[in-house]
XYZ file of C-alpha atoms in Angstrom:
198
model
C -0.032 -0.024 -0.023
C 1.325 3.414 -1.098
C 0.179 5.662 1.839
C -1.152 9.074 0.814
C 0.969 11.931 2.085
C -1.688 12.995 4.748
C -2.102 9.370 5.836
C 1.654 8.827 6.175
C 1.901 12.166 8.145
C -0.793 11.096 10.595
C 0.851 7.850 11.299
C 4.377 9.390 11.623
C 2.903 11.188 14.567
C 0.746 8.208 15.885
C 3.866 6.047 15.945
C 5.492 8.404 18.429
C 2.582 9.749 20.417
C -0.597 7.677 19.616
C -2.434 6.129 22.545
C -4.721 3.284 22.284
C -6.627 0.958 24.626
C -4.722 -2.131 25.783
C -6.948 -4.394 23.812
C -8.895 -3.734 20.720
C -12.667 -4.543 20.210
C -11.548 -6.595 17.282
C -9.531 -8.822 19.369
C -12.701 -10.155 21.241
C -13.672 -11.926 17.970
C -10.454 -13.912 17.407
C -11.398 -17.073 19.283
C -14.782 -17.248 17.532
C -13.376 -16.493 14.064
C -10.312 -18.647 13.839
C -9.229 -22.155 14.595
C -7.446 -22.645 17.972
C -3.752 -22.468 17.486
C -4.123 -21.464 13.777
C -1.698 -19.492 11.724
C -3.124 -15.898 11.355
C -1.812 -12.885 9.509
C -2.672 -9.336 10.631
C -2.735 -7.058 7.693
C -2.025 -3.425 8.683
C -0.937 -4.532 12.067
C 0.273 -1.005 13.140
C 1.866 -1.002 16.573
C 1.301 -4.673 17.081
C -1.583 -4.572 19.514
C -3.665 -7.269 17.883
C -0.505 -9.352 17.135
C 0.261 -9.461 20.847
C -3.457 -10.385 21.636
C -3.313 -13.164 18.943
C -0.069 -14.572 20.449
C -1.431 -14.433 23.982
C -4.491 -16.382 22.863
C -2.189 -19.106 21.473
C -2.216 -18.246 17.721
C 0.753 -18.536 15.449
C 0.548 -14.747 14.600
C 2.230 -12.754 11.969
C 1.829 -9.197 10.604
C 2.431 -6.829 7.768
C 2.703 -3.046 8.074
C 3.639 -0.520 5.363
C 4.726 2.215 7.762
C 8.256 1.783 9.117
C 7.823 3.836 12.381
C 4.677 1.739 13.285
C 6.688 -1.490 12.653
C 9.529 -0.125 14.969
C 6.946 0.682 17.662
C 5.555 -2.789 17.403
C 8.860 -4.387 17.684
C 9.515 -2.329 20.888
C 6.196 -3.393 22.410
C 6.890 -7.051 22.689
C 10.072 -9.187 21.988
C 7.997 -11.863 20.658
C 7.219 -9.703 17.531
C 10.851 -9.788 16.195
C 10.851 -11.262 12.804
C 6.994 -11.583 12.739
C 6.226 -8.230 10.976
C 6.951 -7.739 7.209
C 6.989 -4.523 5.199
C 3.915 -4.861 2.917
C 0.426 -3.543 2.383
C -2.563 -3.740 0.059
C -3.237 -4.198 -2.699
C 0.209 -5.464 -3.810
C 0.820 -7.544 -0.658
C 2.132 -10.662 -2.244
C 2.452 -13.894 -0.041
C 4.208 -12.732 3.115
C 5.569 -15.628 5.169
C 4.455 -18.046 2.429
C 0.782 -17.334 2.586
C -1.610 -20.108 3.157
C -2.972 -18.602 6.550
C -5.785 -20.204 8.650
C -6.984 -16.632 9.275
C -6.421 -13.111 8.170
C -7.374 -9.968 10.294
C -7.654 -6.615 8.447
C -8.912 -3.873 10.757
C -8.966 -0.205 10.269
C -7.160 -0.613 6.897
C -9.622 -0.639 4.043
C -10.705 2.939 4.529
C -7.235 3.943 3.374
C -7.758 2.000 0.134
C -8.954 4.017 -2.792
C -12.211 2.933 -4.331
C -10.614 1.729 -7.635
C -8.148 -0.511 -5.576
C -10.724 -2.052 -3.349
C -11.364 -5.155 -5.598
C -7.665 -5.995 -5.938
C -7.080 -5.334 -2.356
C -9.921 -7.769 -1.252
C -8.705 -10.358 -3.884
C -5.170 -10.157 -2.163
C -6.715 -10.736 1.195
C -8.533 -13.828 -0.150
C -5.405 -15.102 -1.851
C -3.572 -15.151 1.582
C -5.956 -17.771 3.038
C -5.499 -21.583 2.965
C -8.425 -23.930 1.792
C -10.415 -23.422 5.010
C -9.276 -19.872 5.971
C -11.339 -17.277 7.571
C -11.138 -13.438 7.073
C -12.027 -11.033 9.808
C -12.566 -7.372 8.621
C -13.045 -4.231 10.726
C -14.709 -1.745 8.413
C -15.283 1.868 9.648
C -17.788 4.270 8.170
C -17.212 7.901 9.058
C -20.014 10.434 8.858
C -20.005 11.610 5.220
C -20.037 15.406 6.187
C -16.644 14.849 7.957
C -14.891 13.687 4.762
C -13.605 16.349 2.580
C -11.829 15.640 -0.792
C -11.365 12.047 0.454
C -9.783 12.855 3.647
C -11.025 12.670 7.261
C -10.506 15.545 9.753
C -6.955 14.061 10.565
C -5.863 14.444 6.921
C -5.895 10.684 6.282
C -7.119 9.289 2.990
C -10.551 7.813 4.023
C -13.105 6.094 1.834
C -16.392 4.697 3.155
C -16.604 1.380 1.362
C -20.245 0.016 1.629
C -20.295 -3.363 3.499
C -22.555 -4.776 0.673
C -19.830 -3.989 -1.878
C -17.163 -5.556 0.262
C -19.344 -8.698 0.676
C -19.978 -8.819 -3.061
C -16.430 -8.496 -4.045
C -15.191 -11.076 -1.607
C -17.914 -13.486 -2.935
C -16.200 -13.228 -6.372
C -13.083 -14.227 -4.609
C -14.809 -17.450 -3.190
C -15.522 -16.099 0.296
C -18.959 -15.794 1.827
C -20.028 -13.990 4.967
C -20.261 -16.035 8.141
C -22.578 -14.816 10.815
C -24.080 -11.511 11.494
C -22.226 -8.237 11.005
C -21.406 -6.708 14.442
C -21.823 -2.959 14.637
C -20.389 -0.528 17.181
C -21.011 3.150 16.989
C -18.768 6.102 18.208
C -19.442 9.822 17.859
C -18.200 10.002 14.267
C -17.769 6.448 13.047
C -19.809 3.326 12.620
C -17.548 0.140 12.993
C -18.617 -3.124 11.393
C -16.856 -6.332 12.022
C -17.499 -8.877 9.301
C -16.461 -12.494 9.074
C -15.770 -14.414 5.828
C -14.844 -17.910 4.883
C -14.661 -20.441 2.072
């Protein structure tokens, strides 16, 4: 993923001063979404919070992150992450760590993918999965009036991808929705957690 200048600038600052809860809302879904002890890739792993949660839960966790300072902060977070994070992003992610994962997590990433790159980005996620793999997606939708020229108030590239479009594109890639979409609303953003599998 080539980060837009405003997006890169935001994460430059976040890597140094960003604060986050100890555990993400997404991490509560890991046990239900993935086979116990499975090999799971976190796409856009940021500072490694969900990677640590996956390792703590007994998964064989790996990550990719296109922002160097975020990778560095992740490495400083937990020594177990050494060698487990690659420099890669969507849509040209390739097959990090050999692909064939039992599970893929992609949270707070797709909103930074341009509309014309969504289909190849989702195809790349599907291609990372093994035959019985599961995909867990965290898809935010920010209030439309807050988005100006494709950027959120923090200057990041931000696209509201409709969940129906994500579901339809993943169906083309052989993945179907598993279970209900979980929704959580904050002041400015509606978060959807979606599960897919073959």
